[in-house]
Amino acid sequence: MKNITAEDTKNLFSQYVLPTYAPKLVFAKGEGAYLYDTTGKKYLDFAAGISVCNLGHCHPNVTKAICEQAATLVHVSNIYMNTVAPRLAEKLISFGFDGKVFFANSGAEANEGLIKLARKWGNATGRNEIIAMEDSFHGRTLATLAATGRSKYRKGFEPDVEGFKHVKFNDINALKAAITPNTCAVLMEPLQGEGGIIPGDKEYLKQVRELCNEKNLMLLFDEVQCGMGRMGTLFAHQSFGVVPDAFSMAKALGNGFPIGAFAVRTPFTDVLAPGTHASTFGGTALASAAALATLETIESEHVLDNVNKMSEFLFSELKRITKPYSFVKDVRGKGLMIGIVLDSSAAPLQELLFKYDLITLTAGETVLRLLPPLIITREQCQCALNAIEQALAEFAAQK
Ligand SMILES: *Cc1c(COP(=O)(O)O)cnc(C)c1O
């Protein structure tokens, strides 16, 4: 691997890979909170994939579990059982959810499962419409695109999958007004990620739960980005004090190894009966081993405590260093999912931060998105804050 250059990689990419993405940087190695390019240059990673490598890159516990399982049993199909997937399901449930789990391979696939669950349950009483939120993001498959509340993702892929409508997020009256006798479920991210790091209001989420109880609707949470410890609790809904009837997980579940899942609350665990839903790779032994090691490490390394400590530190410091700049409209989010809201495009600020060797993301158009790995230290946070402080000054001078 020594002689692989960024130049060669970029040439191969443009010649052979479909141009659906436009990446600029090439990385060759990751370790903890750091990424390295092909020349060995080091970057502090405040993106963690997109909230995927939450334990940092190549965490030794996860690497070991993947290597050992790869040498033991990779896959047997779901016509048989492997010894790992049921242990992973038990582990997930042990974090506090009264229900059962289905394994898939990605976030979109997990959300497809939620949609099928709600339709299967709703159709039994003649209802099949799902209400989702404006500015939401649920994935790139046709049904999850139809559920997604930003039409730009759907453009050109018409006709849309039927059976979805969208209402304003954090507006209980808008939701009330949209419910019809055909409504069977409400789907939302408790904290919207791609839409711009927009947290659900705690009181609103409680009212949504009550409304769903009252109208006999299934409440579905998409926790693909905000789950897996990022809010300071393993499941995002736990930090909002609201229990959904089913919720999806993916991104960080395998710390970078592809795996998705959805959990279904009792008494809805028999809705998807034998033969109604399946996935060839879902819960394969190798993916399950990676996810099990990820969850065990979250516990053994007290990762959730660290999220809460670093969250407090980052929010208070970010508020302080952004205060002098009127172009910063807000610092919002929860846990280690943080958005710095600007009055203009956030892309130039993200670009400036590359120069200070800090990897960040944007969300919506105007939000700089910070998703550090959950094992981030105070010193690493300080490093990022210094970079942000310098970049903000430079950004202000450019404006
Ligand atoms: C990333 C994301 C998805 C899609 O996950 P994939 O693994 O890319 O299919 C769905 N919902 C949310 C909230 C996401 O952030």
Short mmCIF file of C-alpha atoms and ligand atoms in Angstrom, two decimals:
data_model
loop_
_atom_site.label_atom_id
_atom_site.label_comp_id
_atom_site.label_asym_id
_atom_site.label_seq_id
_atom_site.Cartn_x
_atom_site.Cartn_y
_atom_site.Cartn_z
CA MET A 1 0.00 0.00 0.00
CA LYS A 2 3.05 2.29 0.43
CA ASN A 3 3.14 3.69 -3.11
CA ILE A 4 -0.52 4.53 -3.50
CA THR A 5 -0.84 8.27 -4.10
CA ALA A 6 -3.81 10.59 -3.85
CA GLU A 7 -3.27 11.50 -7.50
CA ASP A 8 -3.57 7.87 -8.69
CA THR A 9 -6.58 7.31 -6.48
CA LYS A 10 -8.37 10.39 -7.82
CA ASN A 11 -7.67 9.34 -11.40
CA LEU A 12 -9.05 5.84 -10.83
CA PHE A 13 -12.07 7.30 -9.05
CA SER A 14 -12.97 9.61 -11.89
CA GLN A 15 -12.39 6.91 -14.50
CA TYR A 16 -14.24 4.01 -12.87
CA VAL A 17 -16.57 5.19 -10.08
CA LEU A 18 -19.99 6.64 -10.89
CA PRO A 19 -19.88 10.38 -10.18
CA THR A 20 -22.66 10.46 -7.54
CA TYR A 21 -20.24 11.87 -4.97
CA ALA A 22 -17.68 14.65 -5.36
CA PRO A 23 -15.03 13.89 -2.73
CA LYS A 24 -11.88 15.99 -2.61
CA LEU A 25 -9.71 14.41 0.08
CA VAL A 26 -8.26 10.89 0.06
CA PHE A 27 -7.60 9.15 3.36
CA ALA A 28 -5.42 6.10 3.76
CA LYS A 29 -5.51 5.34 7.48
CA GLY A 30 -7.50 6.03 10.63
CA GLU A 31 -6.70 5.65 14.29
CA GLY A 32 -8.92 6.87 17.13
CA ALA A 33 -9.97 10.45 16.46
CA TYR A 34 -7.39 10.91 13.68
CA LEU A 35 -7.33 10.35 9.94
CA TYR A 36 -4.19 10.25 7.79
CA ASP A 37 -3.89 11.07 4.10
CA THR A 38 -1.65 9.21 1.63
CA THR A 39 1.38 11.32 2.62
CA GLY A 40 0.87 10.57 6.33
CA LYS A 41 -0.54 14.02 7.11
CA LYS A 42 -2.78 13.88 10.19
CA TYR A 43 -6.28 15.34 10.56
CA LEU A 44 -8.52 15.56 13.62
CA ASP A 45 -11.82 13.96 12.62
CA PHE A 46 -14.93 15.81 13.82
CA ALA A 47 -17.19 13.90 11.41
CA ALA A 48 -16.53 10.23 12.30
CA GLY A 49 -17.71 9.19 8.85
CA ILE A 50 -21.16 10.70 9.27
CA SER A 51 -21.56 9.58 12.88
CA VAL A 52 -20.38 6.10 11.94
CA CYS A 53 -17.00 5.50 13.59
CA ASN A 54 -18.30 6.61 16.98
CA LEU A 55 -15.60 4.73 18.94
CA GLY A 56 -12.95 6.30 16.71
CA HIS A 57 -11.28 4.69 13.73
CA CYS A 58 -10.19 1.06 13.95
CA HIS A 59 -11.02 0.62 17.63
CA PRO A 60 -8.91 -2.39 18.71
CA ASN A 61 -11.88 -4.21 20.33
CA VAL A 62 -13.92 -3.99 17.13
CA THR A 63 -10.97 -4.87 14.90
CA LYS A 64 -10.25 -7.93 17.05
CA ALA A 65 -13.89 -9.07 16.98
CA ILE A 66 -14.03 -8.68 13.17
CA CYS A 67 -10.76 -10.60 12.67
CA GLU A 68 -11.73 -13.44 15.00
CA GLN A 69 -15.24 -13.80 13.59
CA ALA A 70 -13.94 -13.60 10.00
CA ALA A 71 -11.74 -16.60 10.79
CA THR A 72 -14.59 -18.53 12.46
CA LEU A 73 -17.87 -18.03 10.57
CA VAL A 74 -18.85 -15.18 8.28
CA HIS A 75 -22.36 -16.12 7.10
CA VAL A 76 -24.90 -18.96 7.11
CA SER A 77 -28.11 -17.27 5.76
CA ASN A 78 -31.16 -16.64 7.91
CA ILE A 79 -32.53 -20.11 7.13
CA TYR A 80 -30.18 -21.10 9.94
CA MET A 81 -29.08 -19.36 13.11
CA ASN A 82 -25.63 -18.03 13.90
CA THR A 83 -24.43 -17.80 17.50
CA VAL A 84 -23.83 -14.03 17.41
CA ALA A 85 -26.96 -12.21 16.16
CA PRO A 86 -29.26 -13.24 19.06
CA ARG A 87 -26.54 -12.09 21.51
CA LEU A 88 -26.40 -8.74 19.74
CA ALA A 89 -30.21 -8.44 19.95
CA GLU A 90 -30.08 -9.26 23.69
CA LYS A 91 -27.35 -6.66 24.21
CA LEU A 92 -29.31 -3.95 22.40
CA ILE A 93 -32.47 -4.67 24.37
CA SER A 94 -30.46 -4.65 27.62
CA PHE A 95 -29.87 -0.92 27.14
CA GLY A 96 -33.57 -0.46 27.91
CA PHE A 97 -36.26 -1.20 25.34
CA ASP A 98 -39.12 -3.65 25.80
CA GLY A 99 -39.19 -5.38 22.43
CA LYS A 100 -37.39 -7.33 19.70
CA VAL A 101 -34.93 -6.56 16.91
CA PHE A 102 -34.70 -7.15 13.13
CA PHE A 103 -31.28 -6.87 11.48
CA ALA A 104 -30.61 -5.19 8.13
CA ASN A 105 -27.56 -3.64 6.46
CA SER A 106 -28.05 0.10 6.26
CA GLY A 107 -30.09 3.00 7.50
CA ALA A 108 -32.38 3.18 4.50
CA GLU A 109 -33.05 -0.54 4.75
CA ALA A 110 -33.81 -0.27 8.47
CA ASN A 111 -36.25 2.57 7.71
CA GLU A 112 -37.86 0.52 4.93
CA GLY A 113 -38.49 -2.06 7.62
CA LEU A 114 -40.19 0.55 9.83
CA ILE A 115 -42.39 1.59 6.92
CA LYS A 116 -43.34 -2.01 6.13
CA LEU A 117 -44.06 -2.65 9.83
CA ALA A 118 -46.40 0.34 9.99
CA ARG A 119 -48.19 -0.58 6.74
CA LYS A 120 -48.60 -4.23 7.74
CA TRP A 121 -50.10 -3.14 11.04
CA GLY A 122 -52.17 -0.30 9.57
CA ASN A 123 -53.57 -2.20 6.61
CA ALA A 124 -55.16 -4.67 9.03
CA THR A 125 -57.47 -1.80 10.06
CA GLY A 126 -57.75 -0.21 6.60
CA ARG A 127 -55.09 2.48 7.11
CA ASN A 128 -51.78 2.93 5.31
CA GLU A 129 -50.70 6.56 5.29
CA ILE A 130 -47.57 7.69 7.15
CA ILE A 131 -47.01 11.28 8.25
CA ALA A 132 -43.35 12.35 8.13
CA MET A 133 -41.64 15.67 8.80
CA GLU A 134 -40.47 18.52 6.60
CA ASP A 135 -36.65 18.78 6.40
CA SER A 136 -36.27 15.13 7.43
CA PHE A 137 -33.93 12.61 5.84
CA HIS A 138 -34.65 8.88 5.84
CA GLY A 139 -32.52 7.42 3.03
CA ARG A 140 -32.13 6.98 -0.72
CA THR A 141 -34.32 3.98 -1.53
CA LEU A 142 -37.63 4.84 -3.20
CA ALA A 143 -39.83 4.47 -0.10
CA THR A 144 -37.38 6.24 2.24
CA LEU A 145 -37.02 9.02 -0.37
CA ALA A 146 -40.80 9.41 -0.37
CA ALA A 147 -40.65 9.67 3.44
CA THR A 148 -37.84 12.24 3.25
CA GLY A 149 -39.09 15.78 3.75
CA ARG A 150 -36.80 17.55 1.27
CA SER A 151 -37.98 17.29 -2.31
CA LYS A 152 -34.52 17.99 -3.80
CA TYR A 153 -33.52 14.37 -3.10
CA ARG A 154 -36.55 13.06 -5.04
CA LYS A 155 -36.16 15.29 -8.07
CA GLY A 156 -35.94 13.27 -11.28
CA PHE A 157 -36.89 9.98 -9.65
CA GLU A 158 -40.65 10.35 -10.07
CA PRO A 159 -43.14 8.81 -9.61
CA ASP A 160 -42.92 9.00 -5.81
CA VAL A 161 -43.93 6.02 -3.70
CA GLU A 162 -47.43 6.83 -2.44
CA GLY A 163 -48.66 6.96 1.10
CA PHE A 164 -46.61 9.74 2.70
CA LYS A 165 -47.31 13.32 3.64
CA HIS A 166 -45.17 15.90 5.38
CA VAL A 167 -45.85 18.38 8.15
CA LYS A 168 -43.78 21.03 9.92
CA PHE A 169 -41.43 19.55 12.57
CA ASN A 170 -41.88 20.71 16.19
CA ASP A 171 -45.45 21.88 15.44
CA ILE A 172 -48.03 19.73 17.21
CA ASN A 173 -50.99 21.53 15.62
CA ALA A 174 -49.68 20.87 12.11
CA LEU A 175 -49.47 17.17 12.97
CA LYS A 176 -52.95 17.13 14.52
CA ALA A 177 -54.41 18.78 11.44
CA ALA A 178 -52.79 16.27 9.08
CA ILE A 179 -54.17 13.11 10.71
CA THR A 180 -56.95 11.44 8.72
CA PRO A 181 -58.84 8.13 9.12
CA ASN A 182 -56.23 6.69 6.72
CA THR A 183 -53.22 7.61 8.93
CA CYS A 184 -51.43 4.67 10.55
CA ALA A 185 -48.09 6.07 11.70
CA VAL A 186 -45.90 9.09 12.37
CA LEU A 187 -42.22 8.95 11.39
CA MET A 188 -39.52 11.37 12.54
CA GLU A 189 -35.90 11.83 13.52
CA PRO A 190 -35.99 12.96 17.18
CA LEU A 191 -33.07 15.21 16.18
CA GLN A 192 -32.96 16.02 12.47
CA GLY A 193 -29.47 15.51 11.06
CA GLU A 194 -29.19 16.25 7.34
CA GLY A 195 -31.91 18.90 7.64
CA GLY A 196 -29.63 21.10 9.78
CA ILE A 197 -29.13 19.64 13.31
CA ILE A 198 -32.62 20.50 14.51
CA PRO A 199 -33.52 18.91 17.86
CA GLY A 200 -37.06 17.87 18.53
CA ASP A 201 -38.51 19.88 21.37
CA LYS A 202 -38.93 17.60 24.43
CA GLU A 203 -42.45 18.84 25.12
CA TYR A 204 -43.41 18.43 21.46
CA LEU A 205 -42.13 14.83 21.35
CA LYS A 206 -44.17 14.04 24.48
CA GLN A 207 -47.26 15.55 22.86
CA VAL A 208 -46.63 13.49 19.71
CA ARG A 209 -46.44 10.34 21.85
CA GLU A 210 -49.73 11.21 23.55
CA LEU A 211 -51.38 12.05 20.23
CA CYS A 212 -50.28 8.71 18.77
CA ASN A 213 -51.71 6.89 21.79
CA GLU A 214 -54.97 8.80 21.50
CA LYS A 215 -55.36 8.23 17.73
CA ASN A 216 -53.96 4.67 17.74
CA LEU A 217 -51.00 5.55 15.50
CA MET A 218 -47.61 3.90 15.49
CA LEU A 219 -44.78 6.27 16.48
CA LEU A 220 -41.61 5.54 14.49
CA PHE A 221 -38.24 7.15 15.23
CA ASP A 222 -35.36 7.24 12.78
CA GLU A 223 -32.30 7.11 15.06
CA VAL A 224 -29.86 6.24 12.28
CA GLN A 225 -27.73 9.35 12.84
CA CYS A 226 -28.65 10.53 16.34
CA GLY A 227 -28.66 7.10 18.01
CA MET A 228 -25.95 4.75 19.26
CA GLY A 229 -24.78 6.94 22.12
CA ARG A 230 -24.48 10.27 20.33
CA MET A 231 -27.14 11.88 22.58
CA GLY A 232 -25.44 10.60 25.76
CA THR A 233 -27.88 7.67 26.01
CA LEU A 234 -27.55 4.57 23.83
CA PHE A 235 -30.90 5.18 22.14
CA ALA A 236 -31.67 8.77 21.14
CA HIS A 237 -35.26 8.56 22.42
CA GLN A 238 -33.99 7.86 25.95
CA SER A 239 -32.48 11.34 26.11
CA PHE A 240 -35.86 12.85 25.17
CA GLY A 241 -37.85 10.72 27.64
CA VAL A 242 -40.20 9.43 24.91
CA VAL A 243 -40.57 5.78 23.88
CA PRO A 244 -41.42 5.11 20.21
CA ASP A 245 -43.23 1.96 19.05
CA ALA A 246 -40.33 1.14 16.75
CA PHE A 247 -37.04 2.80 15.84
CA SER A 248 -34.22 2.32 13.37
CA MET A 249 -30.46 2.16 13.90
CA ALA A 250 -27.51 1.87 11.52
CA LYS A 251 -24.53 4.19 10.97
CA ALA A 252 -22.56 3.70 14.24
CA LEU A 253 -24.01 0.32 15.19
CA GLY A 254 -20.99 -1.56 13.82
CA ASN A 255 -18.50 1.33 14.25
CA GLY A 256 -18.05 1.37 10.48
CA PHE A 257 -18.86 -2.25 9.67
CA PRO A 258 -22.14 -2.10 7.70
CA ILE A 259 -25.15 -3.13 9.78
CA GLY A 260 -28.61 -1.68 10.32
CA ALA A 261 -31.45 -2.72 12.58
CA PHE A 262 -34.86 -1.77 13.82
CA ALA A 263 -36.37 -2.53 17.20
CA VAL A 264 -40.10 -3.05 17.69
CA ARG A 265 -41.86 -2.51 20.99
CA THR A 266 -44.07 -5.06 22.68
CA PRO A 267 -46.98 -5.60 21.75
CA PHE A 268 -46.10 -4.95 18.08
CA THR A 269 -43.45 -7.70 17.91
CA ASP A 270 -45.73 -10.17 16.07
CA VAL A 271 -46.83 -7.79 13.29
CA LEU A 272 -44.04 -8.95 10.97
CA ALA A 273 -44.82 -12.67 11.10
CA PRO A 274 -42.66 -15.42 9.50
CA GLY A 275 -42.15 -14.80 5.77
CA THR A 276 -43.26 -11.16 5.78
CA HIS A 277 -39.81 -9.52 5.81
CA ALA A 278 -36.25 -10.70 5.17
CA SER A 279 -32.70 -9.76 4.29
CA THR A 280 -29.94 -12.07 3.04
CA PHE A 281 -27.13 -10.34 4.91
CA GLY A 282 -29.22 -9.09 7.87
CA GLY A 283 -27.62 -10.17 11.15
CA THR A 284 -24.81 -12.07 9.50
CA ALA A 285 -22.30 -13.40 12.05
CA LEU A 286 -19.51 -11.05 10.98
CA ALA A 287 -21.57 -7.84 11.15
CA SER A 288 -23.16 -8.96 14.43
CA ALA A 289 -19.72 -9.55 15.97
CA ALA A 290 -18.60 -6.04 15.00
CA ALA A 291 -21.77 -4.52 16.49
CA LEU A 292 -21.61 -6.61 19.66
CA ALA A 293 -18.00 -5.52 20.27
CA THR A 294 -19.07 -1.90 19.63
CA LEU A 295 -21.83 -2.07 22.25
CA GLU A 296 -19.62 -3.86 24.78
CA THR A 297 -16.98 -1.18 24.34
CA ILE A 298 -19.52 1.62 24.81
CA GLU A 299 -20.18 0.06 28.22
CA SER A 300 -16.67 -0.96 29.25
CA GLU A 301 -15.12 2.39 28.31
CA HIS A 302 -17.95 4.44 29.86
CA VAL A 303 -18.41 6.18 26.52
CA LEU A 304 -21.82 7.65 27.39
CA ASP A 305 -20.35 9.51 30.39
CA ASN A 306 -17.72 10.97 28.08
CA VAL A 307 -20.41 12.14 25.64
CA ASN A 308 -22.15 14.09 28.39
CA LYS A 309 -18.90 15.66 29.67
CA MET A 310 -17.54 16.61 26.25
CA SER A 311 -20.95 17.86 25.13
CA GLU A 312 -21.12 20.31 28.00
CA PHE A 313 -17.57 21.49 27.35
CA LEU A 314 -18.02 21.90 23.59
CA PHE A 315 -21.38 23.67 23.79
CA SER A 316 -20.21 26.19 26.37
CA GLU A 317 -16.93 26.90 24.58
CA LEU A 318 -18.55 27.08 21.14
CA LYS A 319 -21.12 29.55 22.44
CA ARG A 320 -18.28 31.64 23.88
CA ILE A 321 -16.04 31.67 20.80
CA THR A 322 -18.87 32.29 18.33
CA LYS A 323 -20.37 35.16 20.37
CA PRO A 324 -18.34 37.98 18.75
CA TYR A 325 -19.67 37.05 15.29
CA SER A 326 -23.13 38.24 14.29
CA PHE A 327 -23.06 35.88 11.28
CA VAL A 328 -23.32 32.95 13.73
CA LYS A 329 -27.04 32.63 14.38
CA ASP A 330 -27.06 29.74 16.83
CA VAL A 331 -25.12 26.82 18.28
CA ARG A 332 -27.64 24.00 18.56
CA GLY A 333 -27.98 20.26 18.90
CA LYS A 334 -27.63 17.78 21.72
CA GLY A 335 -24.95 15.44 23.03
CA LEU A 336 -22.14 15.28 20.48
CA MET A 337 -24.34 16.26 17.54
CA ILE A 338 -23.64 19.95 17.18
CA GLY A 339 -24.62 22.52 14.56
CA ILE A 340 -23.13 26.00 14.19
CA VAL A 341 -25.82 27.90 12.33
CA LEU A 342 -24.56 30.64 10.00
CA ASP A 343 -26.40 33.32 8.03
CA SER A 344 -24.87 32.05 4.78
CA SER A 345 -23.45 28.86 3.27
CA ALA A 346 -21.37 26.82 5.74
CA ALA A 347 -19.21 25.27 3.00
CA PRO A 348 -16.52 28.01 2.99
CA LEU A 349 -16.06 27.67 6.76
CA GLN A 350 -15.75 23.89 6.41
CA GLU A 351 -13.16 24.51 3.69
CA LEU A 352 -11.17 26.83 5.99
CA LEU A 353 -11.19 24.19 8.71
CA PHE A 354 -9.47 21.69 6.38
CA LYS A 355 -6.55 24.10 6.38
CA TYR A 356 -6.38 23.73 10.15
CA ASP A 357 -6.46 19.93 9.68
CA LEU A 358 -9.95 19.60 11.15
CA ILE A 359 -12.53 17.46 9.35
CA THR A 360 -16.14 18.65 9.74
CA LEU A 361 -19.43 18.35 7.84
CA THR A 362 -22.20 20.67 6.79
CA ALA A 363 -25.97 20.11 7.19
CA GLY A 364 -28.76 21.90 5.39
CA GLU A 365 -27.10 24.80 3.56
CA THR A 366 -26.00 27.03 6.40
CA VAL A 367 -25.05 24.72 9.25
CA LEU A 368 -21.53 23.56 10.10
CA ARG A 369 -22.02 20.08 11.56
CA LEU A 370 -19.72 18.63 14.23
CA LEU A 371 -19.93 14.88 14.92
CA PRO A 372 -16.74 13.99 16.81
CA PRO A 373 -16.16 10.36 17.77
CA LEU A 374 -17.70 9.69 21.19
CA ILE A 375 -14.26 8.81 22.63
CA ILE A 376 -12.99 12.35 21.96
CA THR A 377 -10.81 13.79 24.75
CA ARG A 378 -10.87 17.26 26.26
CA GLU A 379 -7.47 18.00 24.69
CA GLN A 380 -8.75 17.00 21.25
CA CYS A 381 -11.86 19.15 21.77
CA GLN A 382 -9.60 22.06 22.71
CA CYS A 383 -7.60 21.51 19.53
CA ALA A 384 -10.78 21.63 17.44
CA LEU A 385 -11.99 24.73 19.30
CA ASN A 386 -8.70 26.51 18.57
CA ALA A 387 -9.06 25.64 14.88
CA ILE A 388 -12.67 26.84 14.82
CA GLU A 389 -11.74 30.08 16.60
CA GLN A 390 -9.01 30.84 14.05
CA ALA A 391 -11.17 29.84 11.10
CA LEU A 392 -14.04 32.02 12.31
CA ALA A 393 -11.72 35.04 12.44
CA GLU A 394 -10.51 34.30 8.92
CA PHE A 395 -14.08 33.72 7.73
CA ALA A 396 -15.16 37.05 9.23
CA ALA A 397 -12.32 38.83 7.41
CA GLN A 398 -13.43 37.26 4.09
CA LYS A 399 -17.05 38.24 4.47
C1 LIG B 1 -27.74 8.38 7.00
C2 LIG B 1 -29.17 8.37 7.34
C3 LIG B 1 -30.05 7.45 6.74
C4 LIG B 1 -29.63 6.53 5.61
O1 LIG B 1 -28.72 5.59 6.01
P1 LIG B 1 -27.94 4.73 4.89
O2 LIG B 1 -27.12 3.77 5.69
O3 LIG B 1 -27.12 5.69 4.09
O4 LIG B 1 -28.96 4.06 4.06
C5 LIG B 1 -31.35 7.43 7.18
N1 LIG B 1 -31.78 8.27 8.14
C6 LIG B 1 -30.96 9.16 8.74
C7 LIG B 1 -31.49 10.04 9.81
C8 LIG B 1 -29.63 9.25 8.34
O5 LIG B 1 -28.83 10.16 8.89
#
